[in-house]
Coordinates of C-alpha atoms and ligand atoms in Angstrom, one line a residue:
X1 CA 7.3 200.5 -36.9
X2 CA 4.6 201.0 -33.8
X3 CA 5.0 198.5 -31.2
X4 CA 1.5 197.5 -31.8
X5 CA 1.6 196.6 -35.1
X6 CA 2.8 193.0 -36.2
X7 CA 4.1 194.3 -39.2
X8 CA 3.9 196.9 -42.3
X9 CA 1.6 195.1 -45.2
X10 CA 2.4 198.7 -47.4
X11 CA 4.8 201.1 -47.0
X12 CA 4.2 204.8 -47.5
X13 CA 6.2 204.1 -50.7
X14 CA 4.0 201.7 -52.0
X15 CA 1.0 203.7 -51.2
X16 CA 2.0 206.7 -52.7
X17 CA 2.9 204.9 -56.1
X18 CA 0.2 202.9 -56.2
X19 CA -2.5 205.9 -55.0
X20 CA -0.7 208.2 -58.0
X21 CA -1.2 205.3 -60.6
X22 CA -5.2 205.7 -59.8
X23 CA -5.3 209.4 -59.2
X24 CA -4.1 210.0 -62.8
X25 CA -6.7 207.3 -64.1
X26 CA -9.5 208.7 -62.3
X27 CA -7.9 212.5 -63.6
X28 CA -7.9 211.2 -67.1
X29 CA -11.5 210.5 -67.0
X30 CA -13.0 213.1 -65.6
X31 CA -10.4 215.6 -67.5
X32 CA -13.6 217.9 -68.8
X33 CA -15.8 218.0 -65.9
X34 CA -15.6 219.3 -62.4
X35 CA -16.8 216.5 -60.1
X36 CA -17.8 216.3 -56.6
X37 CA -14.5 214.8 -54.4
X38 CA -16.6 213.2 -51.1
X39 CA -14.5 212.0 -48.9
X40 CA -16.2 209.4 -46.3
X41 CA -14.6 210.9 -42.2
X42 CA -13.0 209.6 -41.0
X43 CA -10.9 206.8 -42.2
X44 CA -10.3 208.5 -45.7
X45 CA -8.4 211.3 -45.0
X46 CA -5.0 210.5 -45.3
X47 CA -5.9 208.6 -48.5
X48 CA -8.5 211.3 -49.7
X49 CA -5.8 214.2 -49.1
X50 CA -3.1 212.2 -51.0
X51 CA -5.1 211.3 -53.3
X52 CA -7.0 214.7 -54.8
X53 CA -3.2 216.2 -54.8
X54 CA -2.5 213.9 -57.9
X55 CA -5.6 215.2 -59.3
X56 CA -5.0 218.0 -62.1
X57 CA -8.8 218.3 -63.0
X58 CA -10.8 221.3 -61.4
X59 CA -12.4 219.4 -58.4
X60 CA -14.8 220.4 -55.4
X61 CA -14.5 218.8 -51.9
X62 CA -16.9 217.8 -49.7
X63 CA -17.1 215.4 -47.1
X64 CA -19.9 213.2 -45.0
X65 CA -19.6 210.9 -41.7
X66 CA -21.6 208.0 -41.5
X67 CA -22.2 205.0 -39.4
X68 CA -22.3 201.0 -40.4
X69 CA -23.7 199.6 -37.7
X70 CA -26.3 198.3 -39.6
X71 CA -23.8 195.8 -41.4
X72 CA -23.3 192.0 -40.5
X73 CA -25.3 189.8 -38.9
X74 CA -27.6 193.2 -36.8
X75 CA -28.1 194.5 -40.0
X76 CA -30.5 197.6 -39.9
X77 CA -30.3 197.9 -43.6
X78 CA -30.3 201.3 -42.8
X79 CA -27.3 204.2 -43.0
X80 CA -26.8 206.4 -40.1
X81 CA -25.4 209.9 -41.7
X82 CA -23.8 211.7 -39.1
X83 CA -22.4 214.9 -41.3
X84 CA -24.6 215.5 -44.3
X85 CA -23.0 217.2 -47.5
X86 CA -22.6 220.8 -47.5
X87 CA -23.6 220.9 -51.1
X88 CA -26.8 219.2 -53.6
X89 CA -25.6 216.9 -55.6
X90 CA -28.8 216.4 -57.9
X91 CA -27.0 217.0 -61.7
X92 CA -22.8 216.6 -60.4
X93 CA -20.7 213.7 -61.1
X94 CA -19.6 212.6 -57.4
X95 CA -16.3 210.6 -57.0
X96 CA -16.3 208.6 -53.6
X97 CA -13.4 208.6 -51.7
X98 CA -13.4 205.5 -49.3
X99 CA -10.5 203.8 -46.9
X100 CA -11.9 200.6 -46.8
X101 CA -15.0 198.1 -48.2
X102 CA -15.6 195.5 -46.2
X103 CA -19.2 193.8 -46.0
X104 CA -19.8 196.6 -48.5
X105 CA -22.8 198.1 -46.7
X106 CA -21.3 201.4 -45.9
X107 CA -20.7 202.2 -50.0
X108 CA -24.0 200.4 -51.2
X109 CA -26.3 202.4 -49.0
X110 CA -24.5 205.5 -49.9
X111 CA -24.5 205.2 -53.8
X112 CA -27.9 204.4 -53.6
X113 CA -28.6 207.4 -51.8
X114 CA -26.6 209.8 -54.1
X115 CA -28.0 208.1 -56.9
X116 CA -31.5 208.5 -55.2
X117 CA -30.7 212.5 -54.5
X118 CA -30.2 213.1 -58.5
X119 CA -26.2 212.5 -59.2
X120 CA -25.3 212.6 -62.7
X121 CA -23.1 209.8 -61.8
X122 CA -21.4 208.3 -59.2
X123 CA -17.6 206.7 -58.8
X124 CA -16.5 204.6 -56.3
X125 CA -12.3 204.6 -55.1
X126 CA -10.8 203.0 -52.7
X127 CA -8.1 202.5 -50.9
X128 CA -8.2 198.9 -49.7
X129 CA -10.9 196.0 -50.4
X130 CA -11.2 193.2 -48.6
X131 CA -13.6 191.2 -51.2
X132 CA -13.7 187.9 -49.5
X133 CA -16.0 190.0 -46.5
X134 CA -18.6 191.0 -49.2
X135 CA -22.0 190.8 -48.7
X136 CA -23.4 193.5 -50.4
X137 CA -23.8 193.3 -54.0
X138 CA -21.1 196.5 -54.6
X139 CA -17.8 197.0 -56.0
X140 CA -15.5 200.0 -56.2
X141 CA -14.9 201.1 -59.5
X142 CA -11.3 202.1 -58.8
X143 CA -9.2 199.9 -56.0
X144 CA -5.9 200.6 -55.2
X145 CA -5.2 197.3 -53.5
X146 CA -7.1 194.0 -52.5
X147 CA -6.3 192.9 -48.8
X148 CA -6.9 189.8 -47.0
X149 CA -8.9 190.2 -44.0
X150 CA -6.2 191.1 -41.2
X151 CA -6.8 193.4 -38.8
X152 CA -5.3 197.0 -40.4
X153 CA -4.5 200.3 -39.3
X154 CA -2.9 203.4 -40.5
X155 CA -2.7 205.9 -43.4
X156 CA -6.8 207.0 -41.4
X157 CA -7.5 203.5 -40.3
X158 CA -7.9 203.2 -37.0
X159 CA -8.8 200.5 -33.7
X160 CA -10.8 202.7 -31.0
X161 CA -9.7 205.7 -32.6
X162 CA -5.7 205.0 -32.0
X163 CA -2.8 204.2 -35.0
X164 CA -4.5 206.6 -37.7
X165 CA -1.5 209.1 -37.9
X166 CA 0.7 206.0 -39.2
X167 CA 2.3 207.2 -42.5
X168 CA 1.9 203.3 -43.5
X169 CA -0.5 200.6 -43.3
X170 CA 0.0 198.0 -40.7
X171 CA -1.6 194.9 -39.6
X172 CA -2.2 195.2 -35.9
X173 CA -1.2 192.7 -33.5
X174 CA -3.9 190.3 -32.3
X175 CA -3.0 190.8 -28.3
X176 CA -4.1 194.3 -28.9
X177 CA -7.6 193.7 -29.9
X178 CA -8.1 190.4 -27.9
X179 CA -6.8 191.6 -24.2
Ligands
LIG1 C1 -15.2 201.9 -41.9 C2 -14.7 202.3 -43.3 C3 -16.0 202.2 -44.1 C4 -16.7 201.1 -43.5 C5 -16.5 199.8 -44.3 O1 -15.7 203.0 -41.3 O2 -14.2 203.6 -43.3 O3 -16.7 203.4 -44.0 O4 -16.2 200.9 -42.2 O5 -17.2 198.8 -43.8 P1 -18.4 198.1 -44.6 O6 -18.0 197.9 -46.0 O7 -18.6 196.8 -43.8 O8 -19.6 199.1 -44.5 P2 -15.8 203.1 -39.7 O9 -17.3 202.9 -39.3 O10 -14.8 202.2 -39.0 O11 -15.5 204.6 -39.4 P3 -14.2 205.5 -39.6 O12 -14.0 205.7 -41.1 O13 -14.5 206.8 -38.9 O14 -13.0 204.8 -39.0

C-alpha cells in the first residue's frame, strides 16, 4: 500500500468483480444498439478503460474534460467544458462514464446538456457515489459502489493530480491534505 494512504477501502479484486457485474448489465441492455461510451478526463479512465473491456456490444468512445467549480457553496450553476466531444450526439444513446458523484453538479449539468444537444438517451455509470454529499437532484443509473465521504484516491482518482496510477482505491491519509 502507498505510504500516503491510510488504508485500501477496495481492492483491485473487488473492483474488477464488481465493475464486470455492471459491465455485463449495462451490455445486456444496450445488446442491439451501438451507443456512445463518454468517458468524463480525467478521473474515469482507469474505470472507463476496465470497464468498456467487459463490454461485448459494438461501442464508440469518446471523451470530454470539464470543470466543477461551480459546485458548493460558489456555485456558478454553470459547467466549464474544457474538451468538447469529437462527435454530435443529437439521435445516439450516450452511456456516461464517471469516477465519482459527489454534490452531483458535475453529472446534472452534463445530462442536461446532452439531453439539450438531441441524445436519444442518456445513462449514467459510476464508479463510486457518495450520496450523503448530494445536492443536485441526479442519480446514476448504474453504481458500482456507494462510499462514505472519506478522502479517496486511486483507480483515476487523484489529490493535486498525485495517487491516480494506484491499481486500488484508497482513502488518503488526513496529514496529507491538512499540512
Ligand atoms: C471530480 C469527478 C467528477 C466531479 C464530481 O472531477 O471526476 O467529475 O469531481 O463532483 P461533483 O459531483 O461535486 O460535481 P475533478 O474536477 O476532480 O476532475 P478530475 O476527474 O480530472 O480529477
Amino acid at each position: 500500500m502507498h505510504k500516503d494512504c491510510e488504508r485500501i477501502m477496495l481492492t483491485e479484486d473487488q473492483l474488477r468483480a464488481r465493475v464486470k457485474e455492471v459491465a455485463l448489465q449495462v451490455d445486456e441492455i444496450y445488446k442491439d444498439k451501438r451507443p456512445l461510451v463518454v468517458g468524463i478526463l480525467k478521473g474515469s479512465i482507469i474505470f472507463y478503460s476496465d470497464f468498456i473491456r467487459f463490454l461485448t456490444m459494438h461501442v464508440e468512445l469518446d471523451f470530454m474534460a470539464v470543470s466543477s467549480y461551480g459546485s458548493g457553496a460558489v456555485s456558478s450553476g454553470k459547467l466549464n467544458i474544457k474538451k468538447d466531444l469529437d462527435r454530435d450526439v443529437a439521435g445516439r444513446d450516450v452511456i456516461i462514464v464517471e469516477d465519482i458523484i459527489d454534490s452531483g453538479f458535475t453529472l446534472a449539468n452534463l445530462k442536461a446538456l446532452l439531453t439539450e444537444r438531441g441524445a436519444a438517451s442518456v445513462m449514467i455509470v459510476t464508479l463510486l457515489n457518495k450520496k450523503d454529499r448530494r445536492e443536485y437532484d441526479i442519480a446514476p443509473d448504474y453504481n458500482c459502489f456507494d462510499i462514505e465521504n472519506e478522502f479517496v484516491v486511486g483507480y483515476g482518482l487523484d489529490y493535486n493530480e498525485q495517487y491516480r496510477s494506484l491499481p486500488y482505491i484508497g482513502i488518503l491519509k488526513r496529514s496529507v491534505y491538512e499540512k
